[in-house]
mmCIF file of C-alpha atoms and ligand atoms in Angstrom:
data_model
loop_
_atom_site.group_PDB
_atom_site.id
_atom_site.type_symbol
_atom_site.label_atom_id
_atom_site.label_comp_id
_atom_site.label_asym_id
_atom_site.label_seq_id
_atom_site.Cartn_x
_atom_site.Cartn_y
_atom_site.Cartn_z
ATOM 1 C CA MET A 1 -6.674 11.518 -8.642
ATOM 2 C CA GLN A 2 -6.982 12.988 -5.153
ATOM 3 C CA THR A 3 -4.544 15.601 -3.861
ATOM 4 C CA ILE A 4 -3.277 15.239 -0.311
ATOM 5 C CA LEU A 5 -1.517 18.208 1.279
ATOM 6 C CA VAL A 6 1.063 17.056 3.798
ATOM 7 C CA GLY A 7 2.118 19.720 6.293
ATOM 8 C CA VAL A 8 5.414 19.027 8.044
ATOM 9 C CA SER A 9 6.206 20.978 11.210
ATOM 10 C CA GLY A 10 9.520 20.997 13.043
ATOM 11 C CA GLY A 11 9.902 17.814 15.062
ATOM 12 C CA ILE A 12 12.294 14.890 14.853
ATOM 13 C CA ALA A 13 9.451 12.662 13.599
ATOM 14 C CA ALA A 14 9.611 14.667 10.334
ATOM 15 C CA TYR A 15 11.883 11.960 8.920
ATOM 16 C CA LYS A 16 8.968 9.504 9.132
ATOM 17 C CA THR A 17 6.867 11.782 6.934
ATOM 18 C CA VAL A 18 9.140 10.869 4.007
ATOM 19 C CA GLN A 19 7.836 7.287 4.229
ATOM 20 C CA LEU A 20 4.262 8.552 4.609
ATOM 21 C CA VAL A 21 4.599 10.615 1.416
ATOM 22 C CA SER A 22 6.235 7.739 -0.455
ATOM 23 C CA ASP A 23 3.450 5.311 0.576
ATOM 24 C CA LEU A 24 0.734 7.814 -0.404
ATOM 25 C CA LEU A 25 2.301 8.224 -3.852
ATOM 26 C CA LYS A 26 2.402 4.429 -4.285
ATOM 27 C CA LYS A 27 -1.303 4.330 -3.452
ATOM 28 C CA GLY A 28 -1.951 6.717 -6.351
ATOM 29 C CA TYR A 29 -2.492 9.998 -4.523
ATOM 30 C CA ASP A 30 -1.067 13.288 -5.790
ATOM 31 C CA VAL A 31 0.921 14.688 -2.853
ATOM 32 C CA GLU A 32 1.996 18.285 -2.192
ATOM 33 C CA VAL A 33 4.247 19.018 0.780
ATOM 34 C CA ILE A 34 4.354 22.197 2.834
ATOM 35 C CA MET A 35 7.045 22.610 5.493
ATOM 36 C CA THR A 36 7.668 25.059 8.295
ATOM 37 C CA GLU A 37 11.112 26.655 8.418
ATOM 38 C CA ASN A 38 11.898 24.584 11.517
ATOM 39 C CA ALA A 39 10.980 21.353 9.723
ATOM 40 C CA THR A 40 13.717 22.062 7.160
ATOM 41 C CA GLU A 41 16.262 21.717 9.986
ATOM 42 C CA PHE A 42 15.286 18.039 10.262
ATOM 43 C CA ILE A 43 14.730 17.112 6.619
ATOM 44 C CA THR A 44 15.276 18.972 3.367
ATOM 45 C CA PRO A 45 12.570 20.185 0.975
ATOM 46 C CA LEU A 46 14.514 18.459 -1.819
ATOM 47 C CA THR A 47 13.780 15.058 -0.261
ATOM 48 C CA PHE A 48 10.051 15.653 -0.632
ATOM 49 C CA SER A 49 10.314 17.340 -4.057
ATOM 50 C CA SER A 50 12.264 14.355 -5.388
ATOM 51 C CA LEU A 51 9.423 12.083 -4.342
ATOM 52 C CA THR A 52 6.397 14.209 -5.197
ATOM 53 C CA LYS A 53 7.811 15.814 -8.384
ATOM 54 C CA HIS A 54 6.365 19.085 -7.094
ATOM 55 C CA ASN A 55 7.908 22.118 -5.521
ATOM 56 C CA THR A 56 7.984 21.770 -1.718
ATOM 57 C CA TYR A 57 6.560 24.930 -0.184
ATOM 58 C CA VAL A 58 8.410 26.498 2.721
ATOM 59 C CA ASP A 59 7.632 30.205 3.021
ATOM 60 C CA THR A 60 4.892 32.419 1.659
ATOM 61 C CA PHE A 61 7.231 34.517 -0.476
ATOM 62 C CA ASP A 62 9.068 31.724 -2.276
ATOM 63 C CA LYS A 63 10.670 33.396 -5.329
ATOM 64 C CA HIS A 64 10.761 30.129 -7.284
ATOM 65 C CA VAL A 65 6.998 29.803 -7.332
ATOM 66 C CA HIS A 66 5.267 31.282 -10.359
ATOM 67 C CA TYR A 67 1.976 32.264 -8.816
ATOM 68 C CA SER A 68 1.784 34.733 -5.968
ATOM 69 C CA VAL A 69 -1.018 33.315 -3.838
ATOM 70 C CA GLU A 70 0.108 29.722 -3.712
ATOM 71 C CA HIS A 71 -1.507 29.085 -0.343
ATOM 72 C CA ILE A 72 -4.926 29.709 -1.904
ATOM 73 C CA SER A 73 -4.151 27.603 -4.993
ATOM 74 C CA LEU A 74 -2.966 24.724 -2.824
ATOM 75 C CA ALA A 75 -5.963 25.039 -0.532
ATOM 76 C CA LYS A 76 -8.350 24.907 -3.515
ATOM 77 C CA LYS A 77 -6.855 21.761 -5.038
ATOM 78 C CA ALA A 78 -6.609 19.834 -1.746
ATOM 79 C CA ASP A 79 -8.896 16.886 -1.043
ATOM 80 C CA LEU A 80 -7.387 16.480 2.421
ATOM 81 C CA PHE A 81 -4.784 18.234 4.571
ATOM 82 C CA ILE A 82 -2.718 16.249 7.078
ATOM 83 C CA ILE A 83 -0.144 17.776 9.439
ATOM 84 C CA ALA A 84 2.406 15.095 10.363
ATOM 85 C CA PRO A 85 4.205 15.587 12.609
ATOM 86 C CA ALA A 86 2.177 18.304 14.287
ATOM 87 C CA THR A 87 4.260 19.980 16.983
ATOM 88 C CA ALA A 88 2.686 21.604 20.045
ATOM 89 C CA ASN A 89 3.385 24.952 18.384
ATOM 90 C CA ALA A 90 1.705 24.014 15.083
ATOM 91 C CA ILE A 91 -1.311 22.643 16.960
ATOM 92 C CA ALA A 92 -1.558 25.830 19.045
ATOM 93 C CA LYS A 93 -1.524 27.911 15.860
ATOM 94 C CA VAL A 94 -4.139 25.968 13.919
ATOM 95 C CA ALA A 95 -6.381 25.702 16.997
ATOM 96 C CA ASN A 96 -6.417 29.484 17.234
ATOM 97 C CA GLY A 97 -6.438 30.544 13.607
ATOM 98 C CA ILE A 98 -2.899 31.876 13.601
ATOM 99 C CA ALA A 99 -1.575 32.028 10.039
ATOM 100 C CA ASP A 100 2.017 33.219 9.978
ATOM 101 C CA ASP A 101 3.669 30.902 7.469
ATOM 102 C CA ILE A 102 2.609 28.980 4.369
ATOM 103 C CA LEU A 103 1.673 25.865 6.329
ATOM 104 C CA THR A 104 -0.706 27.638 8.690
ATOM 105 C CA THR A 105 -2.074 30.077 6.067
ATOM 106 C CA THR A 106 -2.886 27.222 3.687
ATOM 107 C CA PHE A 107 -4.410 25.230 6.535
ATOM 108 C CA LEU A 108 -6.667 28.143 7.426
ATOM 109 C CA ALA A 109 -7.673 28.569 3.774
ATOM 110 C CA CYS A 110 -8.548 24.884 3.298
ATOM 111 C CA THR A 111 -12.155 23.740 3.420
ATOM 112 C CA CYS A 112 -11.295 20.045 2.913
ATOM 113 C CA PRO A 113 -11.089 17.449 5.735
ATOM 114 C CA LYS A 114 -8.095 18.046 8.026
ATOM 115 C CA ILE A 115 -6.064 15.580 10.085
ATOM 116 C CA ILE A 116 -3.572 16.431 12.815
ATOM 117 C CA CYS A 117 -0.964 13.901 13.956
ATOM 118 C CA PRO A 118 0.647 15.198 17.156
ATOM 119 C CA ALA A 119 4.247 14.231 17.945
ATOM 120 C CA MET A 120 6.150 15.739 20.857
ATOM 121 C CA ASN A 121 7.620 15.146 24.293
ATOM 122 C CA THR A 122 5.133 13.566 26.744
ATOM 123 C CA ALA A 123 5.084 16.525 29.139
ATOM 124 C CA MET A 124 4.388 18.912 26.264
ATOM 125 C CA TYR A 125 1.642 16.613 24.975
ATOM 126 C CA GLU A 126 0.022 16.183 28.378
ATOM 127 C CA ASN A 127 0.278 19.880 29.232
ATOM 128 C CA PRO A 128 -3.312 21.124 29.701
ATOM 129 C CA VAL A 129 -2.641 23.896 27.168
ATOM 130 C CA THR A 130 -1.863 21.318 24.465
ATOM 131 C CA MET A 131 -4.793 19.142 25.556
ATOM 132 C CA ASP A 132 -7.097 22.179 25.301
ATOM 133 C CA ASN A 133 -5.713 23.066 21.874
ATOM 134 C CA ILE A 134 -6.261 19.496 20.635
ATOM 135 C CA ALA A 135 -9.821 19.532 22.011
ATOM 136 C CA LYS A 136 -10.361 22.855 20.250
ATOM 137 C CA CYS A 137 -9.094 21.418 16.951
ATOM 138 C CA LYS A 138 -11.582 18.532 17.336
ATOM 139 C CA SER A 139 -14.402 20.979 18.083
ATOM 140 C CA TYR A 140 -13.688 22.637 14.717
ATOM 141 C CA GLY A 141 -14.089 19.255 12.997
ATOM 142 C CA MET A 142 -10.400 18.448 12.577
ATOM 143 C CA LYS A 143 -9.538 14.762 13.066
ATOM 144 C CA VAL A 144 -6.742 13.889 15.457
ATOM 145 C CA VAL A 145 -4.722 10.709 15.031
ATOM 146 C CA GLU A 146 -3.501 10.089 18.571
ATOM 147 C CA PRO A 147 0.226 9.673 19.167
ATOM 148 C CA MET A 148 1.575 6.357 20.442
ATOM 149 C CA SER A 149 3.374 5.588 23.695
ATOM 150 C CA GLY A 150 6.988 4.505 23.672
ATOM 151 C CA LEU A 151 10.586 5.663 23.875
ATOM 152 C CA LEU A 152 10.769 9.224 22.578
ATOM 153 C CA ALA A 153 13.714 10.897 20.848
ATOM 154 C CA CYS A 154 14.322 12.986 23.995
ATOM 155 C CA GLY A 155 14.879 9.776 25.997
ATOM 156 C CA ASP A 156 11.578 9.951 27.900
ATOM 157 C CA VAL A 157 9.148 7.060 27.793
ATOM 158 C CA GLY A 158 5.514 8.060 27.388
ATOM 159 C CA LYS A 159 2.848 9.219 24.971
ATOM 160 C CA GLY A 160 3.981 11.454 22.133
ATOM 161 C CA LYS A 161 5.398 9.232 19.358
ATOM 162 C CA LEU A 162 3.985 10.005 15.926
ATOM 163 C CA ALA A 163 1.275 7.467 14.973
ATOM 164 C CA ASP A 164 2.559 4.719 12.717
ATOM 165 C CA ILE A 165 2.488 5.227 8.961
ATOM 166 C CA ASP A 166 -0.245 2.638 8.294
ATOM 167 C CA THR A 167 -2.544 4.289 10.824
ATOM 168 C CA MET A 168 -2.036 7.728 9.248
ATOM 169 C CA ILE A 169 -2.694 6.290 5.789
ATOM 170 C CA GLU A 170 -5.885 4.595 6.988
ATOM 171 C CA ALA A 171 -7.049 7.896 8.498
ATOM 172 C CA ILE A 172 -6.354 9.615 5.161
ATOM 173 C CA GLU A 173 -8.311 6.897 3.348
ATOM 174 C CA ILE A 174 -11.317 7.319 5.646
ATOM 175 C CA TYR A 175 -11.516 11.097 5.559
ATOM 176 C CA SER A 176 -10.686 11.536 1.864
ATOM 177 C CA TYR A 177 -13.276 8.908 0.845
ATOM 178 C CA LYS A 178 -16.209 11.015 -0.248
ATOM 179 C CA ASN A 179 -18.905 8.387 -0.868
ATOM 180 C CA LYS A 180 -20.508 7.652 2.532
ATOM 181 C CA PRO A 181 -23.690 5.600 1.861
ATOM 182 C CA LEU A 182 -23.260 3.678 5.133
ATOM 183 C CA GLU A 183 -23.248 6.798 7.343
ATOM 184 C CA GLY A 184 -25.277 6.039 10.476
ATOM 185 C CA LYS A 185 -25.327 2.281 9.806
ATOM 186 C CA ASN A 186 -23.844 -0.467 11.987
ATOM 187 C CA VAL A 187 -21.973 -3.179 10.157
ATOM 188 C CA LEU A 188 -20.928 -6.361 11.957
ATOM 189 C CA ILE A 189 -18.251 -8.469 10.268
ATOM 190 C CA SER A 190 -16.534 -11.708 11.257
ATOM 191 C CA ALA A 191 -13.081 -12.590 9.976
ATOM 192 C CA GLY A 192 -10.328 -15.138 10.229
ATOM 193 C CA ALA A 193 -10.100 -18.662 11.540
ATOM 194 C CA THR A 194 -11.363 -19.963 14.867
ATOM 195 C CA LYS A 195 -9.085 -22.040 17.091
ATOM 196 C CA GLU A 196 -10.547 -25.022 18.925
ATOM 197 C CA ALA A 197 -8.406 -26.084 21.873
ATOM 198 C CA ILE A 198 -7.372 -29.703 22.344
ATOM 199 C CA ASP A 199 -5.242 -29.053 25.428
ATOM 200 C CA PRO A 200 -3.293 -26.009 26.757
ATOM 201 C CA VAL A 201 -0.727 -26.455 23.956
ATOM 202 C CA ARG A 202 -2.637 -27.560 20.843
ATOM 203 C CA TYR A 203 -5.636 -26.508 18.830
ATOM 204 C CA ILE A 204 -7.494 -27.234 15.596
ATOM 205 C CA THR A 205 -7.732 -24.424 13.055
ATOM 206 C CA ASN A 206 -7.724 -23.727 9.298
ATOM 207 C CA HIS A 207 -5.805 -21.630 6.762
ATOM 208 C CA SER A 208 -7.991 -18.509 6.821
ATOM 209 C CA SER A 209 -5.913 -15.317 7.142
ATOM 210 C CA GLY A 210 -8.814 -12.946 7.767
ATOM 211 C CA LYS A 211 -7.769 -10.697 4.848
ATOM 212 C CA MET A 212 -11.196 -10.686 3.150
ATOM 213 C CA GLY A 213 -13.063 -9.796 6.349
ATOM 214 C CA TYR A 214 -10.530 -7.083 7.224
ATOM 215 C CA SER A 215 -10.850 -5.578 3.732
ATOM 216 C CA ILE A 216 -14.638 -5.477 4.136
ATOM 217 C CA ALA A 217 -14.300 -3.869 7.571
ATOM 218 C CA LYS A 218 -12.046 -1.117 6.172
ATOM 219 C CA ALA A 219 -14.285 -0.506 3.159
ATOM 220 C CA ALA A 220 -17.425 -0.287 5.340
ATOM 221 C CA ARG A 221 -15.601 2.132 7.650
ATOM 222 C CA ASN A 222 -14.507 4.279 4.688
ATOM 223 C CA MET A 223 -18.121 4.275 3.457
ATOM 224 C CA GLY A 224 -19.171 5.838 6.748
ATOM 225 C CA ALA A 225 -20.339 2.832 8.809
ATOM 226 C CA ASP A 226 -19.742 2.099 12.473
ATOM 227 C CA VAL A 227 -17.924 -1.192 12.134
ATOM 228 C CA THR A 228 -17.503 -4.026 14.618
ATOM 229 C CA LEU A 229 -15.083 -6.740 13.558
ATOM 230 C CA VAL A 230 -15.198 -10.055 15.427
ATOM 231 C CA SER A 231 -11.847 -11.536 14.602
ATOM 232 C CA GLY A 232 -9.854 -14.695 15.035
ATOM 233 C CA SER A 233 -7.057 -13.238 12.897
ATOM 234 C CA ASP A 234 -3.708 -11.780 13.954
ATOM 235 C CA LEU A 235 -3.748 -9.072 11.262
ATOM 236 C CA LYS A 236 -3.124 -5.495 12.430
ATOM 237 C CA GLU A 237 -6.309 -3.965 13.828
ATOM 238 C CA PRO A 238 -7.801 -1.494 11.342
ATOM 239 C CA TYR A 239 -7.904 2.129 12.480
ATOM 240 C CA GLY A 240 -11.374 3.370 13.377
ATOM 241 C CA VAL A 241 -12.922 -0.095 13.676
ATOM 242 C CA LYS A 242 -14.078 -1.755 16.907
ATOM 243 C CA VAL A 243 -12.264 -5.086 17.047
ATOM 244 C CA VAL A 244 -13.400 -7.962 19.292
ATOM 245 C CA LYS A 245 -10.736 -10.678 19.366
ATOM 246 C CA ILE A 246 -11.923 -14.263 19.806
ATOM 247 C CA GLN A 247 -10.417 -17.744 19.829
ATOM 248 C CA SER A 248 -13.114 -20.397 19.431
ATOM 249 C CA ALA A 249 -16.363 -20.712 17.474
ATOM 250 C CA ARG A 250 -18.146 -20.473 20.820
ATOM 251 C CA ASP A 251 -16.394 -17.128 21.596
ATOM 252 C CA MET A 252 -17.288 -15.878 18.118
ATOM 253 C CA LYS A 253 -20.962 -16.766 18.565
ATOM 254 C CA GLU A 254 -21.069 -15.026 21.968
ATOM 255 C CA ALA A 255 -19.476 -11.856 20.573
ATOM 256 C CA ILE A 256 -21.808 -11.832 17.573
ATOM 257 C CA ASP A 257 -24.857 -12.379 19.779
ATOM 258 C CA VAL A 258 -23.890 -9.268 21.768
ATOM 259 C CA HIS A 259 -23.413 -7.059 18.713
ATOM 260 C CA LYS A 260 -26.079 -8.370 16.308
ATOM 261 C CA LYS A 261 -28.878 -6.413 17.984
ATOM 262 C CA ALA A 262 -27.507 -3.091 16.778
ATOM 263 C CA ALA A 263 -26.476 -4.324 13.324
ATOM 264 C CA ASP A 264 -27.952 -3.144 10.029
ATOM 265 C CA TYR A 265 -25.691 -5.482 8.043
ATOM 266 C CA ILE A 266 -23.912 -8.676 9.106
ATOM 267 C CA ILE A 267 -21.227 -10.248 6.955
ATOM 268 C CA MET A 268 -19.825 -13.618 8.031
ATOM 269 C CA ALA A 269 -16.442 -13.821 6.314
ATOM 270 C CA ALA A 270 -14.906 -15.955 9.071
ATOM 271 C CA ALA A 271 -13.887 -19.560 8.512
ATOM 272 C CA VAL A 272 -15.667 -20.965 11.549
ATOM 273 C CA ALA A 273 -14.717 -24.467 12.688
ATOM 274 C CA ASP A 274 -17.540 -26.959 12.160
ATOM 275 C CA TYR A 275 -16.155 -29.298 14.831
ATOM 276 C CA ARG A 276 -14.354 -28.911 18.159
ATOM 277 C CA PRO A 277 -12.798 -31.472 20.503
ATOM 278 C CA ALA A 278 -15.584 -32.951 22.613
ATOM 279 C CA GLU A 279 -13.373 -32.480 25.668
ATOM 280 C CA ILE A 280 -10.548 -30.023 26.287
ATOM 281 C CA SER A 281 -7.791 -31.513 28.430
ATOM 282 C CA ASP A 282 -6.615 -29.309 31.350
ATOM 283 C CA HIS A 283 -3.127 -30.771 31.010
ATOM 284 C CA LYS A 284 -0.855 -31.285 28.046
ATOM 285 C CA ILE A 285 -1.755 -34.666 26.560
ATOM 286 C CA LYS A 286 1.344 -36.888 26.622
ATOM 287 C CA LYS A 287 2.016 -39.078 23.635
ATOM 288 C CA ALA A 288 1.332 -42.805 23.966
ATOM 289 C CA GLY A 289 0.805 -44.624 20.684
ATOM 290 C CA ASP A 290 -1.972 -43.733 18.240
ATOM 291 C CA MET A 291 -4.895 -41.705 19.476
ATOM 292 C CA THR A 292 -8.389 -40.797 18.326
ATOM 293 C CA LEU A 293 -9.857 -37.386 19.025
ATOM 294 C CA ALA A 294 -13.610 -37.234 19.599
ATOM 295 C CA LEU A 295 -15.112 -34.138 17.930
ATOM 296 C CA GLU A 296 -18.498 -32.514 18.368
ATOM 297 C CA ARG A 297 -20.333 -30.008 16.172
ATOM 298 C CA THR A 298 -20.062 -26.294 16.808
ATOM 299 C CA ASP A 299 -23.084 -24.045 16.327
ATOM 300 C CA ASP A 300 -23.641 -22.810 12.791
ATOM 301 C CA ILE A 301 -23.496 -19.080 13.641
ATOM 302 C CA LEU A 302 -24.663 -17.925 10.220
ATOM 303 C CA LYS A 303 -27.660 -20.240 10.265
ATOM 304 C CA GLY A 304 -28.665 -18.872 13.676
ATOM 305 C CA LEU A 305 -28.372 -15.326 12.324
ATOM 306 C CA GLY A 306 -30.750 -16.252 9.485
ATOM 307 C CA GLU A 307 -33.585 -16.788 11.975
ATOM 308 C CA ASP A 308 -35.432 -13.609 13.043
ATOM 309 C CA LYS A 309 -33.365 -11.284 10.855
ATOM 310 C CA THR A 310 -33.485 -7.565 11.639
ATOM 311 C CA TYR A 311 -30.529 -6.905 9.344
ATOM 312 C CA LYS A 312 -29.233 -7.741 5.873
ATOM 313 C CA LEU A 313 -27.220 -10.959 6.086
ATOM 314 C CA CYS A 314 -24.311 -12.015 3.878
ATOM 315 C CA GLY A 315 -22.425 -15.297 4.114
ATOM 316 C CA PHE A 316 -19.434 -16.768 2.326
ATOM 317 C CA ALA A 317 -19.017 -20.190 0.775
ATOM 318 C CA MET A 318 -15.565 -21.648 0.262
ATOM 319 C CA GLU A 319 -15.789 -24.708 -1.948
ATOM 320 C CA THR A 320 -13.584 -27.113 -3.861
ATOM 321 C CA ASP A 321 -16.439 -28.721 -5.866
ATOM 322 C CA ASP A 322 -19.822 -27.704 -7.305
ATOM 323 C CA LEU A 323 -19.377 -24.051 -6.322
ATOM 324 C CA ILE A 324 -22.723 -22.628 -7.425
ATOM 325 C CA GLU A 325 -24.872 -25.583 -6.290
ATOM 326 C CA ASN A 326 -23.270 -25.660 -2.842
ATOM 327 C CA ALA A 327 -23.420 -21.887 -2.434
ATOM 328 C CA GLN A 328 -27.094 -21.787 -3.505
ATOM 329 C CA ARG A 329 -27.916 -24.523 -1.013
ATOM 330 C CA LYS A 330 -26.209 -22.554 1.799
ATOM 331 C CA PHE A 331 -27.978 -19.385 0.630
ATOM 332 C CA SER A 332 -31.434 -20.921 1.114
ATOM 333 C CA GLU A 333 -30.707 -23.201 4.100
ATOM 334 C CA LYS A 334 -29.242 -20.281 6.078
ATOM 335 C CA ASN A 335 -31.895 -17.769 4.924
ATOM 336 C CA LEU A 336 -29.339 -15.288 3.539
ATOM 337 C CA ASP A 337 -29.742 -12.095 1.518
ATOM 338 C CA MET A 338 -26.479 -12.667 -0.297
ATOM 339 C CA ILE A 339 -23.698 -15.242 -0.477
ATOM 340 C CA VAL A 340 -20.188 -14.737 -1.806
ATOM 341 C CA ALA A 341 -18.907 -17.994 -3.283
ATOM 342 C CA ASN A 342 -15.263 -18.715 -3.983
ATOM 343 C CA ASP A 343 -13.557 -21.802 -5.277
ATOM 344 C CA LEU A 344 -10.315 -22.713 -3.525
ATOM 345 C CA ASN A 345 -8.976 -24.258 -6.744
ATOM 346 C CA THR A 346 -9.328 -21.065 -8.805
ATOM 347 C CA TYR A 347 -6.090 -19.145 -9.402
ATOM 348 C CA GLY A 348 -6.102 -15.905 -7.366
ATOM 349 C CA ALA A 349 -8.851 -17.054 -4.979
ATOM 350 C CA GLY A 350 -8.885 -18.391 -1.469
ATOM 351 C CA PHE A 351 -6.949 -18.232 1.785
ATOM 352 C CA GLN A 352 -3.932 -15.964 2.395
ATOM 353 C CA THR A 353 -4.043 -14.345 -1.076
ATOM 354 C CA ASP A 354 -4.473 -10.584 -1.607
ATOM 355 C CA THR A 355 -6.874 -11.238 -4.489
ATOM 356 C CA ASN A 356 -10.102 -13.144 -4.837
ATOM 357 C CA VAL A 357 -12.340 -14.499 -7.594
ATOM 358 C CA VAL A 358 -15.963 -14.767 -6.516
ATOM 359 C CA THR A 359 -19.501 -15.319 -7.645
ATOM 360 C CA ILE A 360 -22.098 -13.243 -5.823
ATOM 361 C CA ILE A 361 -25.479 -14.908 -5.415
ATOM 362 C CA THR A 362 -28.689 -13.158 -4.388
ATOM 363 C CA LYS A 363 -32.356 -14.213 -4.633
ATOM 364 C CA ASP A 364 -32.623 -13.299 -8.301
ATOM 365 C CA ASN A 365 -29.061 -12.965 -9.523
ATOM 366 C CA ILE A 366 -25.839 -14.925 -10.002
ATOM 367 C CA GLU A 367 -22.940 -12.662 -10.896
ATOM 368 C CA LYS A 368 -19.404 -13.871 -11.550
ATOM 369 C CA LEU A 369 -16.795 -11.176 -10.916
ATOM 370 C CA SER A 370 -13.317 -11.206 -12.412
ATOM 371 C CA ILE A 371 -10.162 -11.438 -10.315
ATOM 372 C CA MET A 372 -9.559 -8.352 -8.170
ATOM 373 C CA SER A 373 -7.856 -7.334 -4.951
ATOM 374 C CA LYS A 374 -9.707 -8.172 -1.750
ATOM 375 C CA ASP A 375 -9.706 -4.422 -0.989
ATOM 376 C CA ASP A 376 -11.563 -3.634 -4.246
ATOM 377 C CA LEU A 377 -13.859 -6.625 -3.899
ATOM 378 C CA ALA A 378 -14.897 -5.416 -0.436
ATOM 379 C CA TYR A 379 -16.571 -2.354 -1.993
ATOM 380 C CA GLU A 380 -18.300 -4.516 -4.635
ATOM 381 C CA ILE A 381 -19.707 -6.788 -1.913
ATOM 382 C CA LEU A 382 -20.966 -3.878 0.203
ATOM 383 C CA ASP A 383 -22.471 -2.064 -2.808
ATOM 384 C CA ARG A 384 -24.435 -5.185 -3.761
ATOM 385 C CA LEU A 385 -25.548 -5.954 -0.210
ATOM 386 C CA MET A 386 -26.917 -2.408 0.132
ATOM 387 C CA GLU A 387 -28.925 -2.937 -3.071
ATOM 388 C CA VAL A 388 -30.635 -6.142 -1.872
ATOM 389 C CA LYS A 389 -34.333 -5.496 -1.232
HETATM 390 N N1 CTP B 401 -20.345 -20.557 9.258
HETATM 391 C C1 CTP B 401 -20.825 -20.254 10.504
HETATM 392 N N2 CTP B 401 -20.707 -21.165 11.527
HETATM 393 C C2 CTP B 401 -20.156 -22.371 11.315
HETATM 394 C C3 CTP B 401 -19.663 -22.698 10.021
HETATM 395 C C4 CTP B 401 -19.776 -21.756 8.999
HETATM 396 O O1 CTP B 401 -21.325 -19.155 10.716
HETATM 397 N N3 CTP B 401 -20.036 -23.224 12.316
HETATM 398 C C5 CTP B 401 -20.513 -19.566 8.166
HETATM 399 C C6 CTP B 401 -19.222 -19.060 7.549
HETATM 400 O O2 CTP B 401 -18.768 -17.884 8.203
HETATM 401 C C7 CTP B 401 -19.628 -18.763 6.111
HETATM 402 C C8 CTP B 401 -20.738 -19.765 5.848
HETATM 403 O O3 CTP B 401 -21.202 -20.209 7.128
HETATM 404 O O4 CTP B 401 -20.164 -17.472 5.968
HETATM 405 C C9 CTP B 401 -20.364 -20.945 5.033
HETATM 406 O O5 CTP B 401 -19.251 -21.575 5.598
HETATM 407 P P1 CTP B 401 -18.597 -22.830 4.901
HETATM 408 O O6 CTP B 401 -17.469 -23.337 5.758
HETATM 409 O O7 CTP B 401 -18.341 -22.569 3.449
HETATM 410 O O8 CTP B 401 -19.771 -23.875 4.901
HETATM 411 P P2 CTP B 401 -20.449 -24.732 5.999
HETATM 412 O O9 CTP B 401 -21.776 -24.118 6.294
HETATM 413 O O10 CTP B 401 -19.541 -24.959 7.144
HETATM 414 O O11 CTP B 401 -20.724 -26.074 5.189
HETATM 415 P P3 CTP B 401 -19.693 -27.220 4.664
HETATM 416 O O12 CTP B 401 -18.657 -27.373 5.728
HETATM 417 O O13 CTP B 401 -20.578 -28.379 4.502
HETATM 418 O O14 CTP B 401 -19.162 -26.699 3.352
#
């Protein structure tokens, strides 16, 4: 189990850190919380202790703590240290090696990855002193999760809101993930459904949510890759991934053509439409009795990618009948290195679900995996694709 140290400095956003800690615990991390004195004006140490089942550390000479050099003990057991919220004052201290309370002493003593999540008034954030301090933190290898723009507690509107919880958790997942076999590699992934316009109001699409492709994008990112995700899905954009939003199969092909040149691995998890309306009406089509829609074929993007490969190529096959035969046919017709086959009729597989049940087919292997979350499966897929000769 990994230990995350959460440093809480004295800003109103400290109340959001309670949710961050709770979500980290649910994800299976061991969490230790360190607060500045000022932070305890906004939220009590007891709130965090009740969640973490650990003492919450506030000052260096806490009489209730059994060991005397707790900042060193905490620093040694930490897999990652995140300061959220990080006030201008806390940032100034850690940028300059000032260690005058347990939060900053432990931070200085930590050799693990460190994340800073600034939260403050816009003018304080944009002050060149703060900007310089943040740049200095980055130059020392600390990661900074940028604040968001919006209405701040002080009534101003601007940049300075603490990043949202999901973004902070994704940053923690990236920087605490120690196995980085895809460092220096470019991974191009497609996800979600395409939408083929009929007229300005209507389109043809399918049930794909994009969850599988998004899980693969996050896993590849955590494994160290530079990830580009070409997406027809409305899911929240993953932190640290380049997302190119598309509508139609034609848009998806164009985006993939741009990015394929740099790719070491391409994974087509998208449910690309096979047909589009032969003509798109400029005006809303008015109803008048029955109608027939003429459709034409879209390009098979994956098949095109199979010609002149300079990358490892993985496709998906979603079937309702003859899973292995159909997937094997697609594997050879599209000149793939790997295909991930799933049967829509299998419990726990398919569109919209958080789990999947797949068979992974390569040139010399057919491997049926048991049901697992799409997040876990993403790592299995990437591990196997890296192994393909
Ligand atoms: N695919 C693609 N371009 C298309 C259609 C599919 O790149 N126009 C890709 C999908 O992203 C997937 C793979 O091809 O990785 C297989 O898609 P699937 O819909 O299962 O099969 P099809 O090739 O469309 O064949 P069929 O409709 O006959 O099952």
